[in-house]
PDB file of C-alpha atoms in Angstrom:
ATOM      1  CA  UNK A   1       3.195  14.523  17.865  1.00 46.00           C
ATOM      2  CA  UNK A   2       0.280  14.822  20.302  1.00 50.00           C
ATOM      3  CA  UNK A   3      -0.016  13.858  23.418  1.00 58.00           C
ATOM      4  CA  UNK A   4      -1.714  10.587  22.693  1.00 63.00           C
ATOM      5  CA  UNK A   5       0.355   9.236  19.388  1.00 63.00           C
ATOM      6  CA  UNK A   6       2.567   6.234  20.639  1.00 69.00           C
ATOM      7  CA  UNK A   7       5.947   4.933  20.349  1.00 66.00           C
ATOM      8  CA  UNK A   8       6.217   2.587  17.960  1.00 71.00           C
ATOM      9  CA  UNK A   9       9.189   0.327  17.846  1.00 79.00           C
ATOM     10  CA  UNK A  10       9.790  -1.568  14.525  1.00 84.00           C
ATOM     11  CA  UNK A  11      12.440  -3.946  14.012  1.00 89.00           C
ATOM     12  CA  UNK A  12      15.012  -3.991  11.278  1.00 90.00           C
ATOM     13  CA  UNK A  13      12.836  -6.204   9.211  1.00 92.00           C
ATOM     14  CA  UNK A  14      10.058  -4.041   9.534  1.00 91.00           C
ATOM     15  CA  UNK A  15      12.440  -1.452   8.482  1.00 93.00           C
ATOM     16  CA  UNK A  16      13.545  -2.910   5.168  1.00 94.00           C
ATOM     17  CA  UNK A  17      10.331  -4.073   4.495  1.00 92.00           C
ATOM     18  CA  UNK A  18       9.107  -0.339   4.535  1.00 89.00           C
ATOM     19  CA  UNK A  19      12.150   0.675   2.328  1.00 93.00           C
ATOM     20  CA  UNK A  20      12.244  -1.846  -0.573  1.00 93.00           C
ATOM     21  CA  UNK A  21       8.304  -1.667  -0.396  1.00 88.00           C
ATOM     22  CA  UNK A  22       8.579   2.300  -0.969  1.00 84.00           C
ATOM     23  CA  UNK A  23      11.223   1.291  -3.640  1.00 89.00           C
ATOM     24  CA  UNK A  24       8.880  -1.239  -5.523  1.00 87.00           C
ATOM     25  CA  UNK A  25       5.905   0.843  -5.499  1.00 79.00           C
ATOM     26  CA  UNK A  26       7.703   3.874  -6.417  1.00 78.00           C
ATOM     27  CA  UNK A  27       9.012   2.469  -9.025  1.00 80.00           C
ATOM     28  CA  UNK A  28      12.912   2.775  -7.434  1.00 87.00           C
ATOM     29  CA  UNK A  29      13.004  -0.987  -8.054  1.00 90.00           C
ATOM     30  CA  UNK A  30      11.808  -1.986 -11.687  1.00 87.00           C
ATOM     31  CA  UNK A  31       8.864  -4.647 -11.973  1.00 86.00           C
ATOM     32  CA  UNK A  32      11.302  -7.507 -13.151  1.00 88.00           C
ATOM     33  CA  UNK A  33      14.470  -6.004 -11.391  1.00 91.00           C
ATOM     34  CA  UNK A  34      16.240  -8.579  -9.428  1.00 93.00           C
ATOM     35  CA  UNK A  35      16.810  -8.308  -5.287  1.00 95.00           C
ATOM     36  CA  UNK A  36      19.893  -9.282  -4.444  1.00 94.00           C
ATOM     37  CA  UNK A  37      19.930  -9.946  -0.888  1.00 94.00           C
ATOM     38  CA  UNK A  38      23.725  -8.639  -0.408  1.00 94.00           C
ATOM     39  CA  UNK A  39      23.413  -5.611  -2.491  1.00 95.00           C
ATOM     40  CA  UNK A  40      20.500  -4.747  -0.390  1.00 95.00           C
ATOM     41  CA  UNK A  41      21.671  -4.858   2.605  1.00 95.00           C
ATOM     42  CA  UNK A  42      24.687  -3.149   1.990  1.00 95.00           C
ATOM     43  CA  UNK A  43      22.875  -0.036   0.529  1.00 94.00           C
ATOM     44  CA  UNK A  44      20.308  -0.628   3.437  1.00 94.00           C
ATOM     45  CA  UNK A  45      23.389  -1.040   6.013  1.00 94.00           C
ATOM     46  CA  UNK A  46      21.847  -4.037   7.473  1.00 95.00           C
ATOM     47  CA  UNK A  47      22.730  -7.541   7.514  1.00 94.00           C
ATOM     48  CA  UNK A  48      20.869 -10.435   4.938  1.00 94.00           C
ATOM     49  CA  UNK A  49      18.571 -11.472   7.969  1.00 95.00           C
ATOM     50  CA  UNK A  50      16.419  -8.705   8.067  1.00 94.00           C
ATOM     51  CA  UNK A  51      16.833  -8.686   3.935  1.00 95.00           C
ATOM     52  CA  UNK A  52      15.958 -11.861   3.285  1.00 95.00           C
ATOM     53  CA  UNK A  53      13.089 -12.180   6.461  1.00 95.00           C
ATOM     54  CA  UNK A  54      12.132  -8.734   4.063  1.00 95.00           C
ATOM     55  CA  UNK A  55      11.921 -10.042   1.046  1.00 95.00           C
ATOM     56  CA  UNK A  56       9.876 -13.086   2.081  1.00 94.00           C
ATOM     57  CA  UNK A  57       6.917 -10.704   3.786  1.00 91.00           C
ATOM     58  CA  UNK A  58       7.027  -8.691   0.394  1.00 92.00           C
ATOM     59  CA  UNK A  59       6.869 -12.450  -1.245  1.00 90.00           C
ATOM     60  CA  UNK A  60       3.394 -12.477   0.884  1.00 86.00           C
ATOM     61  CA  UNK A  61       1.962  -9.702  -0.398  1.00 82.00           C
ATOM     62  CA  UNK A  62       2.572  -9.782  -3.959  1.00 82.00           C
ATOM     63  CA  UNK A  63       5.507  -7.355  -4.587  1.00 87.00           C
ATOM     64  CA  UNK A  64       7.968 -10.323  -5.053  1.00 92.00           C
ATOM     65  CA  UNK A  65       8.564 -13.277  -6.808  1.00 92.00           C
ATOM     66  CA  UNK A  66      10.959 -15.741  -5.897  1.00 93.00           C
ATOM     67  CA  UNK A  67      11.902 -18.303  -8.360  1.00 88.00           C
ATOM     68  CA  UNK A  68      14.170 -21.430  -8.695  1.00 88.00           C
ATOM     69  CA  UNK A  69      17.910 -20.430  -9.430  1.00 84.00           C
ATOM     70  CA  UNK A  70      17.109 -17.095 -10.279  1.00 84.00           C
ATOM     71  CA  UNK A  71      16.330 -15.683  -6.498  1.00 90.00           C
ATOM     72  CA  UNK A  72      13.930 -12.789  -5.499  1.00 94.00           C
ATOM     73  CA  UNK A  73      12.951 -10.021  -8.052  1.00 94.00           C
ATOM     74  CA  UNK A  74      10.193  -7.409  -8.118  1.00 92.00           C
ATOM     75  CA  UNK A  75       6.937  -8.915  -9.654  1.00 87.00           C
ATOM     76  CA  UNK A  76       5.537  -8.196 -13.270  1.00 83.00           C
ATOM     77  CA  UNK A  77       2.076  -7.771 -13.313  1.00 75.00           C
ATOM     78  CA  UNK A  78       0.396  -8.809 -16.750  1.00 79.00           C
ATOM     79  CA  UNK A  79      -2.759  -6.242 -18.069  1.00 82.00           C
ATOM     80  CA  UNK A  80      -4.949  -8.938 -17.644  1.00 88.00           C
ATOM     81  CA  UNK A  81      -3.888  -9.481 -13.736  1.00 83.00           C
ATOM     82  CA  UNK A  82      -4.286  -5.819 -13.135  1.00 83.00           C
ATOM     83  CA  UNK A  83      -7.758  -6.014 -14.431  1.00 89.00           C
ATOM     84  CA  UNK A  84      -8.605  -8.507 -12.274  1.00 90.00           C
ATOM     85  CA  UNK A  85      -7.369  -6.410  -9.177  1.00 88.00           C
ATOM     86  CA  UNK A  86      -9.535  -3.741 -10.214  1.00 90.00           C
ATOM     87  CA  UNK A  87     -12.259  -6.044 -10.923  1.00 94.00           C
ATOM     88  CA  UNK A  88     -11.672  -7.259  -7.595  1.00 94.00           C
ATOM     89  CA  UNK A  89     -11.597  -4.415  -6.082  1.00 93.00           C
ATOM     90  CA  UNK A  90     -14.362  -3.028  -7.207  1.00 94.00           C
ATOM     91  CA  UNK A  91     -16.923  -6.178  -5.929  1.00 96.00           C
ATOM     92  CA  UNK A  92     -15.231  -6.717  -2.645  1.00 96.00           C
ATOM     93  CA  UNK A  93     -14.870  -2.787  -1.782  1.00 95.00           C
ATOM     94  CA  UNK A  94     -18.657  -1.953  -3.027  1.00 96.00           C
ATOM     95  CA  UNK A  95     -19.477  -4.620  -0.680  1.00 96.00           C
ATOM     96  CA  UNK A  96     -17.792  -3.345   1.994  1.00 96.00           C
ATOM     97  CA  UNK A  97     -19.150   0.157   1.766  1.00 96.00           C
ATOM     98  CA  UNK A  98     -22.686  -0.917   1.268  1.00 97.00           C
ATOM     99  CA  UNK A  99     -22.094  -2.884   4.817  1.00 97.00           C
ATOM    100  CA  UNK A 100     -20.803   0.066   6.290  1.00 97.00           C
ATOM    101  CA  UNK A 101     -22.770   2.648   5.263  1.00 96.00           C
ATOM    102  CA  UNK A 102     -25.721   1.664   7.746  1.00 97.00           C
ATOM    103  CA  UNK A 103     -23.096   1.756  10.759  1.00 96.00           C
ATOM    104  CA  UNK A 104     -21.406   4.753   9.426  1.00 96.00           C
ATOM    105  CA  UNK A 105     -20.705   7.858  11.929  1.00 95.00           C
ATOM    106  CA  UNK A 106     -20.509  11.362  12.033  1.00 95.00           C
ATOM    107  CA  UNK A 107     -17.252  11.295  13.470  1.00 95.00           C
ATOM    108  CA  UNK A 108     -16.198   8.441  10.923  1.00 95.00           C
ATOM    109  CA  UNK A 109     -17.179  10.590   8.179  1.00 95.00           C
ATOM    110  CA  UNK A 110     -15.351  13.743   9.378  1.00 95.00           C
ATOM    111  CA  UNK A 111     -12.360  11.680   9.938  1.00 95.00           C
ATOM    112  CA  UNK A 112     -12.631  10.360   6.309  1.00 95.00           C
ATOM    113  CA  UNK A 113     -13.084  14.426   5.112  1.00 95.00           C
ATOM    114  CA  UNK A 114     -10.142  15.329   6.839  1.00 95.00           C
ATOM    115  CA  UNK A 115      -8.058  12.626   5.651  1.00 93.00           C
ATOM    116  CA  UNK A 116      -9.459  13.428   2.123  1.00 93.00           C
ATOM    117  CA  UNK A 117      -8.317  17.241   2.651  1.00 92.00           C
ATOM    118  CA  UNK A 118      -4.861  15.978   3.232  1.00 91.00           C
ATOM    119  CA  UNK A 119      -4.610  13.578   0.514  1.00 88.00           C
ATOM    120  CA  UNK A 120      -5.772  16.575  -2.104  1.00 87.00           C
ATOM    121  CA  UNK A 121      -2.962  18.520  -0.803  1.00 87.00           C
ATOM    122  CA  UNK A 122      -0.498  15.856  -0.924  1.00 83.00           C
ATOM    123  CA  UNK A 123      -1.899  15.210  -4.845  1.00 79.00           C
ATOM    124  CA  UNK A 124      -0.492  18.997  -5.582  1.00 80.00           C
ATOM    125  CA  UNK A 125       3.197  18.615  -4.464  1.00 75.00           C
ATOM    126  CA  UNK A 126       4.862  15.703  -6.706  1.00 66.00           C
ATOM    127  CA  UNK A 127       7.249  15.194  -3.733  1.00 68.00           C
ATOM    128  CA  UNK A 128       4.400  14.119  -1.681  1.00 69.00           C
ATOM    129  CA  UNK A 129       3.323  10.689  -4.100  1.00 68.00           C
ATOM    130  CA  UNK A 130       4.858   8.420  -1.246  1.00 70.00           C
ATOM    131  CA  UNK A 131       1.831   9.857   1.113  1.00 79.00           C
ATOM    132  CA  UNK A 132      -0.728   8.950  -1.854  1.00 78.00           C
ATOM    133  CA  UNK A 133      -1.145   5.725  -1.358  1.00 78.00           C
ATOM    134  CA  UNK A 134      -1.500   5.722   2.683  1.00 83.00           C
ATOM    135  CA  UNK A 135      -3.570   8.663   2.754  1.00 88.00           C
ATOM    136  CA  UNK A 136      -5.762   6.915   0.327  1.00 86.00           C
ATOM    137  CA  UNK A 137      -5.804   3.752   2.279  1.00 88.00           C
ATOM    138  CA  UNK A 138      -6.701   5.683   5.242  1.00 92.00           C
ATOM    139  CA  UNK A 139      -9.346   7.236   3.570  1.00 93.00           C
ATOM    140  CA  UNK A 140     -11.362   4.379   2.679  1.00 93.00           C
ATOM    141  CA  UNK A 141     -10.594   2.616   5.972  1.00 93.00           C
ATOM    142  CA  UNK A 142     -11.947   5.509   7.498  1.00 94.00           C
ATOM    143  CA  UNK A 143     -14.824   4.752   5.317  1.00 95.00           C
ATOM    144  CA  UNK A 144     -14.821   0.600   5.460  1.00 96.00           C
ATOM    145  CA  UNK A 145     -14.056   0.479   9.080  1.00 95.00           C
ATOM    146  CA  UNK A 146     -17.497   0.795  10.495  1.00 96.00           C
ATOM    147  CA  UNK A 147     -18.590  -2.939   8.305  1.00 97.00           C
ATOM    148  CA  UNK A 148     -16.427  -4.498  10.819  1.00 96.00           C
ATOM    149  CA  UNK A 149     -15.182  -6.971   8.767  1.00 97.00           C
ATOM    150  CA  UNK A 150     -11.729  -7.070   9.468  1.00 95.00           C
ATOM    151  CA  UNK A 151     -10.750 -10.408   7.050  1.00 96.00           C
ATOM    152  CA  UNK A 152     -12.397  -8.241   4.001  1.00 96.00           C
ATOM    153  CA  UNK A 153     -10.684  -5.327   4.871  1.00 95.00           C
ATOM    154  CA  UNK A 154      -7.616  -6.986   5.541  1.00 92.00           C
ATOM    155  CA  UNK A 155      -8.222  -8.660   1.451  1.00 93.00           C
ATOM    156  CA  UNK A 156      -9.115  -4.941   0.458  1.00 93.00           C
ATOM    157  CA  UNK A 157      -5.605  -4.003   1.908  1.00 89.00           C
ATOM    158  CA  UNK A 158      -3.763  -6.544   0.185  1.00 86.00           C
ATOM    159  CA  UNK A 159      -5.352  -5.868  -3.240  1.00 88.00           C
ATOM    160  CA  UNK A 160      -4.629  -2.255  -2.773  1.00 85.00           C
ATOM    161  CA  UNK A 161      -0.491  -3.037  -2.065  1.00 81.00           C
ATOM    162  CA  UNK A 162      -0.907  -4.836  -5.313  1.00 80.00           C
ATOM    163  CA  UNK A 163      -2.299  -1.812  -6.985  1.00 81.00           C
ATOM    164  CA  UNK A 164      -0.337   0.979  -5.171  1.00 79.00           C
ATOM    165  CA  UNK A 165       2.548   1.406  -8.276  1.00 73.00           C
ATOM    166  CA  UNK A 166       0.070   1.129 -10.703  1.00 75.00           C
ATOM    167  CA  UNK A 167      -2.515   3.518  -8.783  1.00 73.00           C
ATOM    168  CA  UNK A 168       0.537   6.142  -8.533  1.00 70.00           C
ATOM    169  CA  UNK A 169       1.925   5.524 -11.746  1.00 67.00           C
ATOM    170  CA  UNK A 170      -2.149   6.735 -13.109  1.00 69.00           C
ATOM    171  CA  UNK A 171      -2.261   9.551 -10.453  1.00 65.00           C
ATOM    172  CA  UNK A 172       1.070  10.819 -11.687  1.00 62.00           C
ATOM    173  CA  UNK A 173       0.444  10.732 -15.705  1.00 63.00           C
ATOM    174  CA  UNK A 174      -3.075  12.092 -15.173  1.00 63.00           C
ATOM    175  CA  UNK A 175      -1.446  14.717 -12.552  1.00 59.00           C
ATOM    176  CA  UNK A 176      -2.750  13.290  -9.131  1.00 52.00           C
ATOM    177  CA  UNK A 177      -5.823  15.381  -8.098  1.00 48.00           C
ATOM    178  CA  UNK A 178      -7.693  15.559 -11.265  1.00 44.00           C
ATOM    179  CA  UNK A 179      -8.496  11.238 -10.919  1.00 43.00           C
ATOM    180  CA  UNK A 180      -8.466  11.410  -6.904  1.00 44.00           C
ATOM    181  CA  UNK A 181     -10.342   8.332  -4.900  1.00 44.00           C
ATOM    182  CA  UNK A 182      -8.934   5.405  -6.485  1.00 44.00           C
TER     183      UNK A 182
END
């Protein structure tokens, strides 16, 4: 930790959302599986608040459904809907870069080449995938950033949490560094 990094305090909530995120996208929790809120916080050690407060930010961003008499499970994403992330993707973030690109910086783009050293390394150690995904993210932030369009990149974000087990999944068959920059 450097001189400069701060403190950050996160709440229980923020906590569990971190952890059954990690879960989802890692596949720890099956697309389908359902989230019972007192199982989970037992094996999380917390009580249903934070669960439940959890499971309704991971409702927000796509990773969980809830439905009528049924209760919260892990979404199921269709081939067609995963298309259409990519598709989305791939005209919001082509966008983006082509606003950027202009503004771009030196020190943006040595940031970005650092972040992409790490995220090659992290591609050769299986026991790294839970760093794919952010190091990824940070990479094309790194990359996005200087656009400043913070709504779009806050859409590009959300699409990409969408993505993430399905990004992973891809990295891991195809053996993560030889179909690096998703």
């Amino acid at each position: 930790m450097s001189r400069t990094t701060p403190i950050v305090h996160k709440t229980r909530t923020q906590l569990v959302v971190e952890a059954l995120r990690e879960r989802i996208l890692s596949g720890d929790i099956a697309a389908g599986e359902p989230l019972r809120q007192s199982a989970l916080a037992e094996a999380l050690n917390v009580s249903r608040i934070p669960v439940r407060e959890a499971l309704l930010q991971l409702e927000a961003e796509g990773l969980v459904k809830f439905e009528p008499h049924k209760g919260a499970t892990a979404t199921v994403l269709s081939v067609e809907q995963v298309t259409e992330l990519f598709e989305l993707r791939a005209m919001i973030e082509t966008d983006l870069l082509a606003k950027a690109i202009p503004r771009l910086q030196d020190a943006d783009l040595e940031k970005a080449e650092r972040v992409l050293e790490q995220l090659e390394s992290a591609f050769k150690h299986e026991d790294a995938v839970a760093s794919w995904s952010e190091l990824n993210t940070q990479f094309h932030t790194c990359l996005y950033q200087a656009a400043n369009r913070p709504h779009t990149l806050e859409v590009v974000h959300g699409l990409n949490t969408n993505c993430d087990r399905y990004i992973r999944l891809q990295l891991l068959l195809a053996g993560g560094d030889s179909c690096c920059r998703a």
